[in-house]
Structures are given as structure tokens and as C-alpha cells.
Tab-separated table of C-alpha atoms and ligand atoms in Angstrom:
chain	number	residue	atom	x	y	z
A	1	UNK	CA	-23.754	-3.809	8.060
A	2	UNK	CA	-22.138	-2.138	11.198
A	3	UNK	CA	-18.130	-1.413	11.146
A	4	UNK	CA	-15.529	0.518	13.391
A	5	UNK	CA	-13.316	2.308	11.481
A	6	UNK	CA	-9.899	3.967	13.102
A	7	UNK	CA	-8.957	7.242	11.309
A	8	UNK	CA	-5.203	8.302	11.579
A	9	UNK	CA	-5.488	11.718	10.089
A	10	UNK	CA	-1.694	12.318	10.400
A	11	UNK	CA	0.721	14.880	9.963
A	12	UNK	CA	1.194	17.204	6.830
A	13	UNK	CA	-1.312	17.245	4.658
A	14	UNK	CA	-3.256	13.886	6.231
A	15	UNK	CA	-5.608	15.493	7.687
A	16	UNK	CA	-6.639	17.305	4.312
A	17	UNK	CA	-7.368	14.045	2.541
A	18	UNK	CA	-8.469	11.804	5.132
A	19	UNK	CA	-11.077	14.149	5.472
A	20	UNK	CA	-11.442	13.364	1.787
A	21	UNK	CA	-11.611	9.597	2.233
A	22	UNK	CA	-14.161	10.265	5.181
A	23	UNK	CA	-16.785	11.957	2.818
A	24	UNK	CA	-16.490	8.957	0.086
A	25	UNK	CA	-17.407	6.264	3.199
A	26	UNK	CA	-19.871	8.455	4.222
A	27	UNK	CA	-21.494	8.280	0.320
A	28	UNK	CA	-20.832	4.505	0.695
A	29	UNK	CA	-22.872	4.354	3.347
A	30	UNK	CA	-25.248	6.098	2.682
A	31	UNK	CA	-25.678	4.283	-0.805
A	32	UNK	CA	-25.208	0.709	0.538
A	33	UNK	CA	-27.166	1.048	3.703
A	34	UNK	CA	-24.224	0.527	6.118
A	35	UNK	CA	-23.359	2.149	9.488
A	36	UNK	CA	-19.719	2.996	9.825
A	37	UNK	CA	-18.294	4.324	13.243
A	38	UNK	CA	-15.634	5.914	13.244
A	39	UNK	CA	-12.853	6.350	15.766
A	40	UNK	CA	-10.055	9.532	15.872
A	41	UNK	CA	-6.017	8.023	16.557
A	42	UNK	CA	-2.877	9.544	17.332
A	43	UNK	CA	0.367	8.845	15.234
A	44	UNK	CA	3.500	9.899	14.558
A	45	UNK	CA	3.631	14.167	14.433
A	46	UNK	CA	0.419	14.520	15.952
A	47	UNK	CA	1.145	12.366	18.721
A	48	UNK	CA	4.443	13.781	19.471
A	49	UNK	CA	2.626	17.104	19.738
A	50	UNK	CA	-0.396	16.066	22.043
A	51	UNK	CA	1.312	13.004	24.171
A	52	UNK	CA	5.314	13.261	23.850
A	53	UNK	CA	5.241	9.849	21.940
A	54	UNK	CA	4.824	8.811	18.029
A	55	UNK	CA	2.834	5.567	19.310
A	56	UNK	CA	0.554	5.072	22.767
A	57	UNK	CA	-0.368	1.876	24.061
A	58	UNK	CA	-4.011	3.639	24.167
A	59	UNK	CA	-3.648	4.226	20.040
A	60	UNK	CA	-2.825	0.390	19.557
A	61	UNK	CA	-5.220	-0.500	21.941
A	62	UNK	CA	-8.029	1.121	20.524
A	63	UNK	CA	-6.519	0.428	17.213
A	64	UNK	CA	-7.074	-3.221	18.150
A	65	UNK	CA	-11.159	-2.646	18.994
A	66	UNK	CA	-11.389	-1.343	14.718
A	67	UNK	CA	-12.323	-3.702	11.912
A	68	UNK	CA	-10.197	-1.684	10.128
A	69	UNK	CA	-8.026	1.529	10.691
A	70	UNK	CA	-7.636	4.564	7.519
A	71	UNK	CA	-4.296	6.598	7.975
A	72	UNK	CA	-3.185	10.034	6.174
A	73	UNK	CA	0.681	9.682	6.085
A	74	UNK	CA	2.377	10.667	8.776
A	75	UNK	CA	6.254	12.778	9.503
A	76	UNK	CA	7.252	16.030	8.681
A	77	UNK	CA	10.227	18.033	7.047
A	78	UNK	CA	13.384	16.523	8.314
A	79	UNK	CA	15.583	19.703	8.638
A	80	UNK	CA	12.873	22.227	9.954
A	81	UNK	CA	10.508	19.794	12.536
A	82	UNK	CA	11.112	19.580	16.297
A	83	UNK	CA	9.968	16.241	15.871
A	84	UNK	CA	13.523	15.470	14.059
A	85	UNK	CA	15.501	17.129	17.239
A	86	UNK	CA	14.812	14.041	18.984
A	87	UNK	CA	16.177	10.362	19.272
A	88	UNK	CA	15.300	8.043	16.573
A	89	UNK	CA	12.943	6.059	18.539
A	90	UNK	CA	10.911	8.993	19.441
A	91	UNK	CA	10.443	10.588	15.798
A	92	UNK	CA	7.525	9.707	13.952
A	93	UNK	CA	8.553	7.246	11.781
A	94	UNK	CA	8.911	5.264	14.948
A	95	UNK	CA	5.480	5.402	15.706
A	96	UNK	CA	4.374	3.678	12.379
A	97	UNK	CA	7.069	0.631	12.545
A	98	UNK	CA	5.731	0.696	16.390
A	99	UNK	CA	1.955	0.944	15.021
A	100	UNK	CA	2.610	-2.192	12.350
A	101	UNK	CA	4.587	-4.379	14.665
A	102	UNK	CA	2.014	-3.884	17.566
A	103	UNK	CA	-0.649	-5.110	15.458
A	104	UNK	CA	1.016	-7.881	13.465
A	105	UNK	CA	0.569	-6.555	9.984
A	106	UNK	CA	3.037	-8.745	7.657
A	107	UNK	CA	1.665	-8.586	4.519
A	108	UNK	CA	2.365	-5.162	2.538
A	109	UNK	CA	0.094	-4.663	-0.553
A	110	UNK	CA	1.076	-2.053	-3.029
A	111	UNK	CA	-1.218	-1.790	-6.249
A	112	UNK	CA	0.645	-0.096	-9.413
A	113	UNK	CA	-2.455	0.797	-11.781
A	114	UNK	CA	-2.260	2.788	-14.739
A	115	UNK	CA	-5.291	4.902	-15.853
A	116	UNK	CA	-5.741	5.499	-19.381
A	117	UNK	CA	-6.113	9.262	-18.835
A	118	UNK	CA	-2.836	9.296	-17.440
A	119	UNK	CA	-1.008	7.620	-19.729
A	120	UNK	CA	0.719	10.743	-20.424
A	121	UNK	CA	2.655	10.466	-17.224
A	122	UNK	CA	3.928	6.953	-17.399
A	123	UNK	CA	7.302	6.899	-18.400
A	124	UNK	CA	7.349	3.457	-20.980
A	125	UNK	CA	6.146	3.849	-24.215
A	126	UNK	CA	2.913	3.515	-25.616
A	127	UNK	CA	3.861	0.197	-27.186
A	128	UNK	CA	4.901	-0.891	-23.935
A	129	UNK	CA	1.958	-0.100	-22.399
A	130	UNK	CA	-0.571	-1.255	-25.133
A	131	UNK	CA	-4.470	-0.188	-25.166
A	132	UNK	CA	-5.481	-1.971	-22.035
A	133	UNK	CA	-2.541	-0.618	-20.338
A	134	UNK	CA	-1.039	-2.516	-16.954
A	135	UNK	CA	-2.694	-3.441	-13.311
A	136	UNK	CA	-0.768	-5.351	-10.882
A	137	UNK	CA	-0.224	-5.785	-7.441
A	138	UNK	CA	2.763	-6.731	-5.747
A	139	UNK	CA	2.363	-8.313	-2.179
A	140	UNK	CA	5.404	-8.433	0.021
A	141	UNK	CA	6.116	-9.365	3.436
A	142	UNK	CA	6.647	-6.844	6.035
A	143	UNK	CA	7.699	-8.132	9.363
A	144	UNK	CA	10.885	-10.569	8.550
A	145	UNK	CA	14.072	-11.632	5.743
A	146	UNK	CA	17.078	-9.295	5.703
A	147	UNK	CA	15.676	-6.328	7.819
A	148	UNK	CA	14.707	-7.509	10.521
A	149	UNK	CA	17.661	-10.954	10.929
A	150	UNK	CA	20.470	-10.462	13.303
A	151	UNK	CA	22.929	-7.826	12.317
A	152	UNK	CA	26.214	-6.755	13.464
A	153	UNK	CA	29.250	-4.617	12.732
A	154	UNK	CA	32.359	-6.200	14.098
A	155	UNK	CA	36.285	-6.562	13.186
A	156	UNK	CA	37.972	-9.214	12.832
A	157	UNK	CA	41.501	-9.060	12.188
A	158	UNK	CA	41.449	-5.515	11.857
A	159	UNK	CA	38.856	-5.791	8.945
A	160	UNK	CA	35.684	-3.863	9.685
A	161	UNK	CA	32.884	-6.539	8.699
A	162	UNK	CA	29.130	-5.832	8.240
A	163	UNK	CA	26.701	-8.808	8.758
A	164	UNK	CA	22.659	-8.918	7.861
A	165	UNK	CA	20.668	-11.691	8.421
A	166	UNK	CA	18.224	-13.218	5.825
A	167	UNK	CA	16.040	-15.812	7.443
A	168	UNK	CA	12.656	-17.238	6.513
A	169	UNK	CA	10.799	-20.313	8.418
A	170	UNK	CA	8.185	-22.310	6.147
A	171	UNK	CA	5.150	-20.683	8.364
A	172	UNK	CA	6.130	-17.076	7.637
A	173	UNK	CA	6.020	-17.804	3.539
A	174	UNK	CA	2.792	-20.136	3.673
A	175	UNK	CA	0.844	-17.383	5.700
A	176	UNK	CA	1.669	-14.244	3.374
A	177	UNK	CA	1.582	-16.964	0.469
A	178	UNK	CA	-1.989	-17.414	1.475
A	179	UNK	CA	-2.962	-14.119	1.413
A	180	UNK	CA	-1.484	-13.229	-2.056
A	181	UNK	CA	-3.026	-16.359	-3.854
A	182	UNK	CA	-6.539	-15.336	-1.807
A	183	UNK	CA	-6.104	-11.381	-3.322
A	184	UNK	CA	-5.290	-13.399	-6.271
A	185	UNK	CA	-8.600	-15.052	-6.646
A	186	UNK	CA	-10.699	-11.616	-6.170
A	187	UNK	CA	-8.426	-10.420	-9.541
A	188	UNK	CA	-6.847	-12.300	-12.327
A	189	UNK	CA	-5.805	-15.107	-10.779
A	190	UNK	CA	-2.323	-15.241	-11.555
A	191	UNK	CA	0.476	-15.417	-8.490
A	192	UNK	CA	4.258	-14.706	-9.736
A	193	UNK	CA	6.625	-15.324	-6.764
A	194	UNK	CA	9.882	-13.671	-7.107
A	195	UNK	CA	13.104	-14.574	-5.734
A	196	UNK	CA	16.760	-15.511	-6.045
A	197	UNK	CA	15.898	-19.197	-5.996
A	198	UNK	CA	19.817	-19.537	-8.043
A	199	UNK	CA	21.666	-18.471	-5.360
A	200	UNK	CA	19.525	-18.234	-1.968
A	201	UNK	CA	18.554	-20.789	0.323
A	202	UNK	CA	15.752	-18.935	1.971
A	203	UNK	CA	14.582	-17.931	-2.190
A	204	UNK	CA	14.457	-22.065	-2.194
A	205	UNK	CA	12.267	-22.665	0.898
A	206	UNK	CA	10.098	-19.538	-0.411
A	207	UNK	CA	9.529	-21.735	-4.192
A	208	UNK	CA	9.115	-24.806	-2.024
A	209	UNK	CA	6.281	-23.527	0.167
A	210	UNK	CA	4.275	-21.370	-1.931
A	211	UNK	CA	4.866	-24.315	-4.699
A	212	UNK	CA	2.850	-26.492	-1.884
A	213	UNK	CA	0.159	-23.399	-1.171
A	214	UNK	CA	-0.398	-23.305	-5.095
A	215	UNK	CA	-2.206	-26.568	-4.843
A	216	UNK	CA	-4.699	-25.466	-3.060
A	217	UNK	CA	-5.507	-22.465	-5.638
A	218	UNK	CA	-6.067	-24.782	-8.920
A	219	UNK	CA	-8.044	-21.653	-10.475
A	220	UNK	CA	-4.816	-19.887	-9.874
A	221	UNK	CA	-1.735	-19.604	-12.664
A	222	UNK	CA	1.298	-19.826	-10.769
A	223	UNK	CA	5.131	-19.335	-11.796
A	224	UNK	CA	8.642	-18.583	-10.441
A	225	UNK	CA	10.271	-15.402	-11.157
A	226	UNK	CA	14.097	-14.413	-10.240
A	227	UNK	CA	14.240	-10.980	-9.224
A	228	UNK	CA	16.727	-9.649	-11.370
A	229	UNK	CA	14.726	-10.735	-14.225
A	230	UNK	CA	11.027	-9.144	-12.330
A	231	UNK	CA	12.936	-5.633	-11.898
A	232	UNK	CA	13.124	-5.576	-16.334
A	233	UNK	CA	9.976	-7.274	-16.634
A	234	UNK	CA	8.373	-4.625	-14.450
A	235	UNK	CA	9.632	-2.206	-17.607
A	236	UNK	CA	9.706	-4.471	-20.572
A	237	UNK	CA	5.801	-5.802	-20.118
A	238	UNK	CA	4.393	-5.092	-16.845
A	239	UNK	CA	0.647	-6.283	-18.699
A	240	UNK	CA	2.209	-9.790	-17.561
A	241	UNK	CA	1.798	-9.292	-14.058
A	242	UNK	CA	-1.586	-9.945	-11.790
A	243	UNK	CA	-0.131	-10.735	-8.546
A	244	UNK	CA	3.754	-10.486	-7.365
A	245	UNK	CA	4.275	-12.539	-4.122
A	246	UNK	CA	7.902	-11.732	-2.885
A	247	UNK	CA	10.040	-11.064	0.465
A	248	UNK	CA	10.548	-8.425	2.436
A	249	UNK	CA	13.849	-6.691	0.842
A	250	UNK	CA	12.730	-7.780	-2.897
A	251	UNK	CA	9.357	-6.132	-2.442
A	252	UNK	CA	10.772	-3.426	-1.143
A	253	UNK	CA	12.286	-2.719	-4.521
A	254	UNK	CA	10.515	-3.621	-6.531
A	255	UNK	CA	7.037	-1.842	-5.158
A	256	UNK	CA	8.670	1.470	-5.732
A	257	UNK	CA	9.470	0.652	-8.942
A	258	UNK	CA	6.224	-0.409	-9.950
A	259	UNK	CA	4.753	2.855	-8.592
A	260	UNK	CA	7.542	4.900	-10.408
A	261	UNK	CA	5.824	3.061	-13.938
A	262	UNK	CA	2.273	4.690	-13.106
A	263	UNK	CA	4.158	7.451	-12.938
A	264	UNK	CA	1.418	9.580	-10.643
A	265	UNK	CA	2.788	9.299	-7.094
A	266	UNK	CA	-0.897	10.970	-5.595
A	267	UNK	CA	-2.732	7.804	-6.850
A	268	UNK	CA	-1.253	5.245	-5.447
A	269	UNK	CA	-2.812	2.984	-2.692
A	270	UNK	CA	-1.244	0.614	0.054
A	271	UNK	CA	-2.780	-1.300	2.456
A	272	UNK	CA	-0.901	-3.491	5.497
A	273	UNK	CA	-3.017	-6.706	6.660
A	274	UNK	CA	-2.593	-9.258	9.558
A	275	UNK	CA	-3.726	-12.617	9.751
A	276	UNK	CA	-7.527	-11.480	10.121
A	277	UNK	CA	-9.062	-9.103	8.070
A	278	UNK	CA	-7.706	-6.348	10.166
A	279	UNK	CA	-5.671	-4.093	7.727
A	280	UNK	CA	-4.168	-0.552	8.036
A	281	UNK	CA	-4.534	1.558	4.729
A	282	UNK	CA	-2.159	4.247	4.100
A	283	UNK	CA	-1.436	5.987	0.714
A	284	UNK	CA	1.706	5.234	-0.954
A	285	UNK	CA	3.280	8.876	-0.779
A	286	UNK	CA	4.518	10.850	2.285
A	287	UNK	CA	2.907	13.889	4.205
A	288	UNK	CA	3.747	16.353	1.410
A	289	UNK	CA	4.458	19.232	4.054
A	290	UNK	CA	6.020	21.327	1.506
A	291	UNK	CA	1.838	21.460	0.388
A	292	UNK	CA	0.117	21.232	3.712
A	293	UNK	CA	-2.708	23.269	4.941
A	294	UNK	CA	-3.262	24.359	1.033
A	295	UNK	CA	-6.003	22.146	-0.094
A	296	UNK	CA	-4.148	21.237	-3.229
A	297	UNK	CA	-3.088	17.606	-2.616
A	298	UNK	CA	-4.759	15.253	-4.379
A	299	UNK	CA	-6.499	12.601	-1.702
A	300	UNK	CA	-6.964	9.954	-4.636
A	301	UNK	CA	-4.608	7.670	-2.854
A	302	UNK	CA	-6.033	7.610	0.090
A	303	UNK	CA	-9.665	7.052	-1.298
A	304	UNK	CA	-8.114	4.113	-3.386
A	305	UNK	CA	-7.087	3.099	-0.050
A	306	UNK	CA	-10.533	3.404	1.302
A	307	UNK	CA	-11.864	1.019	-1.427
A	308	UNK	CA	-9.274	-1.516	-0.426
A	309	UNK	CA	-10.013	-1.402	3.085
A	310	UNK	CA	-13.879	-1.800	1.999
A	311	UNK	CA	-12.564	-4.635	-0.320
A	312	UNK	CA	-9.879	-6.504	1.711
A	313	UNK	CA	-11.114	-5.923	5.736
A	314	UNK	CA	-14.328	-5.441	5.304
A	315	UNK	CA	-15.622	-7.753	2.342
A	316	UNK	CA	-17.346	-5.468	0.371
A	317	UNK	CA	-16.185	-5.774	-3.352
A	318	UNK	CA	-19.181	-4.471	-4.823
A	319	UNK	CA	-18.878	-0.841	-2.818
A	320	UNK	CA	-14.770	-1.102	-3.353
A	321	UNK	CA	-15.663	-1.490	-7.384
A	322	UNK	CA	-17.764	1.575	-7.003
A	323	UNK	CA	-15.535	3.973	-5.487
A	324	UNK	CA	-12.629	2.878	-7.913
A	325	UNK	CA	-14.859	3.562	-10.715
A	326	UNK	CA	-15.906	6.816	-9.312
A	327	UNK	CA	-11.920	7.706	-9.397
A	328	UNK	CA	-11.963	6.716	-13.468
A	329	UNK	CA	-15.193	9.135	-13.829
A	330	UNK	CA	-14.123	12.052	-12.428
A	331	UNK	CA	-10.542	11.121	-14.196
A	332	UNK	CA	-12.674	10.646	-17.774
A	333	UNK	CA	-14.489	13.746	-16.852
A	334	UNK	CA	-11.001	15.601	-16.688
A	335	UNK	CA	-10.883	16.739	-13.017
A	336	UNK	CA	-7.191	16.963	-11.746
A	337	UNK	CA	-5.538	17.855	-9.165
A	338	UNK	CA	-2.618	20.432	-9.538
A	339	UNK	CA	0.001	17.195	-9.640
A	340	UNK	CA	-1.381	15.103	-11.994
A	341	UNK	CA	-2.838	18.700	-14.153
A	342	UNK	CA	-2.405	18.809	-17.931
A	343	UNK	CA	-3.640	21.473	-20.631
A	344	UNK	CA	-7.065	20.829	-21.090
A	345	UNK	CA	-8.495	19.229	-17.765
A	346	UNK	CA	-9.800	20.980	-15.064
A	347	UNK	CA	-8.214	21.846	-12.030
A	348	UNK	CA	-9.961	21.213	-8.600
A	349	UNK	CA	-8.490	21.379	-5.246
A	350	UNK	CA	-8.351	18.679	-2.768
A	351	UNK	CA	-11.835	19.077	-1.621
A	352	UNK	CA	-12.851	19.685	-4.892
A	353	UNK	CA	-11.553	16.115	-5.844
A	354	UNK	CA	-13.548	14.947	-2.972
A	355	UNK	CA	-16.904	16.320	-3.358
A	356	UNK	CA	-16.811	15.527	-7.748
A	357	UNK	CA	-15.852	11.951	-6.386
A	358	UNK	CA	-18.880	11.452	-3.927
A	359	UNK	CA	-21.332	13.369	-6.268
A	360	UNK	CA	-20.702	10.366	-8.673
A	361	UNK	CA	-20.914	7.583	-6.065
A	362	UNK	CA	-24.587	9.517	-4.927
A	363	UNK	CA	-25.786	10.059	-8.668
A	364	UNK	CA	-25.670	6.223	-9.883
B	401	LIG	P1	6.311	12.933	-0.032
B	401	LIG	O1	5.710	11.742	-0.693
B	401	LIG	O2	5.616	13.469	1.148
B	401	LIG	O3	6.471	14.117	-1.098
B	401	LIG	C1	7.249	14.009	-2.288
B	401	LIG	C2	6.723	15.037	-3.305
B	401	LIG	O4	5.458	14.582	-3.798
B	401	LIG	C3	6.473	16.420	-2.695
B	401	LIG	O5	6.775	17.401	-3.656
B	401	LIG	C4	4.973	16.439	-2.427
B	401	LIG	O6	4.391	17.738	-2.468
B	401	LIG	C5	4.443	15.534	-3.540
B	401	LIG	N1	3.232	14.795	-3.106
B	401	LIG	C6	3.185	13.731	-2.264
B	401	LIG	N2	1.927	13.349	-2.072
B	401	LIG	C7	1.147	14.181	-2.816
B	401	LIG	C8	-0.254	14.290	-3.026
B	401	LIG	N3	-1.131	13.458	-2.433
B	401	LIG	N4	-0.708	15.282	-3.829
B	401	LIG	C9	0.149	16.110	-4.435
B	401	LIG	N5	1.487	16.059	-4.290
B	401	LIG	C10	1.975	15.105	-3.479
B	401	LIG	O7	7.824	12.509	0.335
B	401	LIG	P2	8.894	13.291	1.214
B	401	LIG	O8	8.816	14.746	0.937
B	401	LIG	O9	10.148	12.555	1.001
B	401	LIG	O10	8.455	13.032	2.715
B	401	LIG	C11	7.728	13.977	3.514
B	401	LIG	C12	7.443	13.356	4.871
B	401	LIG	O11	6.601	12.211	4.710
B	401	LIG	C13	8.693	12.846	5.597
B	401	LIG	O12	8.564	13.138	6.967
B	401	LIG	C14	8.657	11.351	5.361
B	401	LIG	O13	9.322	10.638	6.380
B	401	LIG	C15	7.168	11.101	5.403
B	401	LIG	N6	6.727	9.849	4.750
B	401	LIG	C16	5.715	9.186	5.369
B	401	LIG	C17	5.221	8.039	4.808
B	401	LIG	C18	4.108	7.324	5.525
B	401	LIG	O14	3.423	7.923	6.335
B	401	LIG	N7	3.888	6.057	5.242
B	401	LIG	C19	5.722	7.567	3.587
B	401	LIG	C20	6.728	8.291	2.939
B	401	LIG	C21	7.225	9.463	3.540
């Protein structure tokens, strides 16, 4: 099959493992017998540099012409960057709330996945974790509730008063509902919503409507969770968890906590999906520029994110499986980069990482 992929290869150390990702599509390909074409955008740092902008309208329009779009992460180092001497708007962070907003990409997916030859770094104890360890997902919406309501700072009777707005209408839950009980049905089929359904009405319309979107998932377990009691679960026995469906603030919160649990912030995927299969896949960490330009970050994020762009956008679980299982070889084999390194493995650089991933995709 034939696919358009956008690469943004970012600020920082982006380019470094993008370039990474690029090589384990190319072994996909190659293997699987598909033509991928791929497209070069500008974001954030690198646009600032080469157009005066974080976001173009030619970026999201060519964006648009992708099946799906790979990013590195974008920004740079706050008190030493140009980019920072400038107006909020122009910095660029604004170019990747600018990117997601253009393209309508409301539903935020953020695996937390812990590898058993990692276990060393996660932070709960082994009889916490158990043998089979924990692999969850937690799917939150992205483009409304609390930050992006009505807001004002006002006084009123000489009392300075803050308000934020939380609202939710019954289309925005049943669409990113949807999409977590469909992600749900490629995994374990089990959807937890979370939410404050004791004290918040918009928590009560979220139960209501994804209560009604449950029906059509029969194959699916579903339950309510209140997000007080998600953020100790998330410690106490993440193993429970397949899928957590929540709002925008609550996921928020909870995501980094789940990725704080794995306790290997280079390994962590994210992907950000509209209501086609057009997604744009990002690793969870920043652009690392205190490590740029070294060749020593380690690009397994971003390859996870490959294999869910291959999974979610462009429908092809068989070569996602195979790249994810190429991450546990090389893993099993004892290759590390320098942040996840421990006595006894063997330390590759970012390339390195690369090239021992595709050699295992080629050999099998
Ligand atoms: P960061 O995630 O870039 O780095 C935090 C620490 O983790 C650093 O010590 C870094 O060296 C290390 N690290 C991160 N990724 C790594 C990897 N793949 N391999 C090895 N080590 C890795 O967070 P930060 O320093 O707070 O932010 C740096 C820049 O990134 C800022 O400009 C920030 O705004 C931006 N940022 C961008 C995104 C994004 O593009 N979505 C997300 C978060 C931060």
C-alpha cells in the first residue's frame, strides 16, 4: 500500500531521532511491501528560524495532503533561545497548539507501558507491579473542558476573582468516547472513564454519554471511575487498567502520572488523532537541548510513535506489532541508551538504537 507521511523533524534533538523513526519505516517497508512518501514540515524552532513563524498556513496545508504526519519534539531552552525573546504567540510552543487546533486533533493518546527489562526504573514495587507487569493507555480529550471555557479575572467589590470555564456538549464526549472504546477493541477491551461524576455536572453528562456509546461495544468491559480514586489506582494496581477515557484537565494529570510509573521518560509514545484516521505522533518527552546534536538520545519514543501511527492512521497492526516487538528485542538483548543504561547492558548511541532496531525488523 501507498501512504504520505509528514515528518516534523523539530528542534533539539528531533531531528536526531526522527531520523531514527525514518530508518524503522523504511525496514517496514521494505518488509511489508509498502511505498511510503514522505514529506519535510516546518514547526516550532525550525520554523521561527527559516520563516519568522512557529506555524505556516503552507505547513498545515500540506500537513492536511498526509495520511499521517511523524514529529520530533519541538522548543528549545527557555533562558538561552532567541525564540523565547519573543511574544508568546510567536514562540514555538505556539506553533504546536496552532498545528493541533488547525487540524482538529481532539483526542490525546498517551500509552504508559512497562517493559520487563526496565523494571528496575519503575518506582512501585515489585509486588505492585507483579510478573506481567502493567500496559495501559489513557485517552483524553484535547481541544475543550476547563482550558479552553471562558475565563476571566475581574473584581468585584474589591475582591480580585478568577473564573475558568468547564463545559462539555454530548457530541464532544460521544466522538472521543468513540475513539477510546474503538482503541479499546484493538487491546483488552476494557474502557474506564474517569471523572468527578459526585460533584460535576459536565463529569455527569460525560457517564451519561459514554454510558450510551458503551452499548454499542458489548465485547467491551466498561466502568466509572472518580478521579481522585484513578490518581491512587494508577499507583496501587495500575495492571487494572486497559483503556482510561477522561477530559481534558483530568487527562492531563493523570497521563503524566502514568508515564512517571514506567519510570523511562525516552520510551514513551503519544499520538493526537482527529475524526479520520489522520493523527500526529509525537514522543512524550521534550527536545532535550541540553543533549542535542550528541547522538545520545534515545529515539525509542518516537519509533513507538511510528508503530502507532502504522497502527492507528494507517491500519496496519500486524507491521505496528512488529516494530514494538523489535523495541522488546533489542531491550532483551540489553542495548540501552545512556538514559535508560544499567551495569551490564550495552550502551549504543542514538543511531546505534536505530540501526540494532531495524536489523531485527530485516532479520525475521
Ligand atoms: P525534556 O523532556 O526535553 O527533557 C527533560 C530531561 O529528559 C532532560 O534532561 C533531557 O536530556 C532528558 N530527555 C528527554 N528526552 C530524552 C530522550 N529521548 N533521550 C534521553 N534523554 C531525554 O523537557 P524540558 O527540558 O523541560 O524541555 C525542553 C524543551 O522541550 C522546552 O522547550 C519544552 O518547551 C519543549 N517540550 C516540547 C514538547 C513537545 O514538543 N511536545 C513536550 C515537552 C517539552
Amino acid at each position: 500500500m501507498e501512504f504520505k507521511i509528514g515528518l516534523i523533524h523539530g528542534d533539539g534533538i528531533g531531528p536526531e531521532i526522527v531520523n531514527e523513526a525514518q530508518k524503522v519505516l523504511d525496514a517496514v517497508a521494505g518488509k511489508y511491501h509498502h511505498t511510503f512518501h514522505y514529506t519535510n514540515l516546518l514547526l516550532g524552532g525550525a520554523s521561527i528560524d527559516a520563516t519568522g513563524l512557529p506555524l505556516t498556513e503552507e505547513t498545515v496545508a500540506e500537513a492536511r495532503t498526509c495520511d499521517a504526519v511523524l514529529m520530533g519534539s519541538i522548543g528549545g531552552d527557555a533562558k538561552t533561545s532567541p525564540w523565547y525573546r519573543l511574544e508568546p504567540s510567536k514562540r514555538p510552543e505556539a506553533g504546536l497548539l496552532g498545528i493541533r487546533k488547525a487540524l482538529g486533533l481532539f483526542a490525546n493518546l498517551r500509552p504508559a507501558y512497562l517493559y520487563n527489562e526496565l523494571r528496575d526504573a519503575c518506582p512501585l514495587k515489585d509486588e505492585i507491579i507483579g510478573d506481567e507487569g502493567f500496559n495501559l493507555i489513557i485517552v483524553r480529550e484535547l481541544t475543550g473542558g476547563l482550558y479552553f471555557g471562558a475565563r476571566e479575572t475581574k473584581n468585584i467589590d474589591g475582591v480580585e476573582t478568577a473564573v475558568d470555564t468547564l463545559s462539555y456538549n454530548e457530541n464532544e464526549i460521544r466522538r472521543i468516547a468513540k475513539r477510546a472504546f474503538e482503541i479499546a477493541m484493538k487491546r483488552n477491551k476494557k474502557v474506564t472513564e474517569v471523572d468527578k461524576a459526585n460533584v460535576l455536572d459536565s463529569s455527569r453528562l460525560w457517564r451519561k454519554v459514554t454510558a450510551e456509546v458503551a452499548k454499542e461495544y458489548p465485547e467491551v468491559t466498561y466502568e466509572n471511575m472518580l478521579v481522585d480514586n484513578c490518581a491512587m489506582q494508577l499507583v496501587r494496581d495500575p495492571k487494572q487498567f486497559d483503556v482510561i477515557l477522561t477530559e481534558n484537565m483530568f487527562g492531563d494529570i493523570l497521563s503524566d502520572e502514568a508515564s512517571m510509573v514506567t519510570g523511562s521518560i525516552g520510551m514513551l509514545s503519544s499520538a493526537s488523532l482527529n475524526e479520520t484516521s489522520f493523527g500526529l505522533y509525537e514522543p512524550s518527552h521534550g527536545s532535550a537541548p541540553d543533549i542535542a546534536g550528541k547522538n545520545i538520545a534515545n529515539p525509542i519514543a518516537t519509533i513507538l510513535s511510528a508503530a502507532m501511527m502504522l497502527r492507528y492512521s494507517l491500519n496496519l497492526d500486524e507491521e505496528a506489532d512488529d516494530v514494538e516487538s523489535a523495541v522488546e528485542r533489542v531491550l532483551a538483548d540489553g542495548y540501552r541508551t545512556g538514559d535508560i543504561y544499567s551495569e551490564g547492558t550495552t550502551k549504543v548511541t542514538c543511531s546505534g538504537m536505530g540501526d540494532a532496531i531495524t536489523a531485527i525488523l530485516k532479520e525475521a
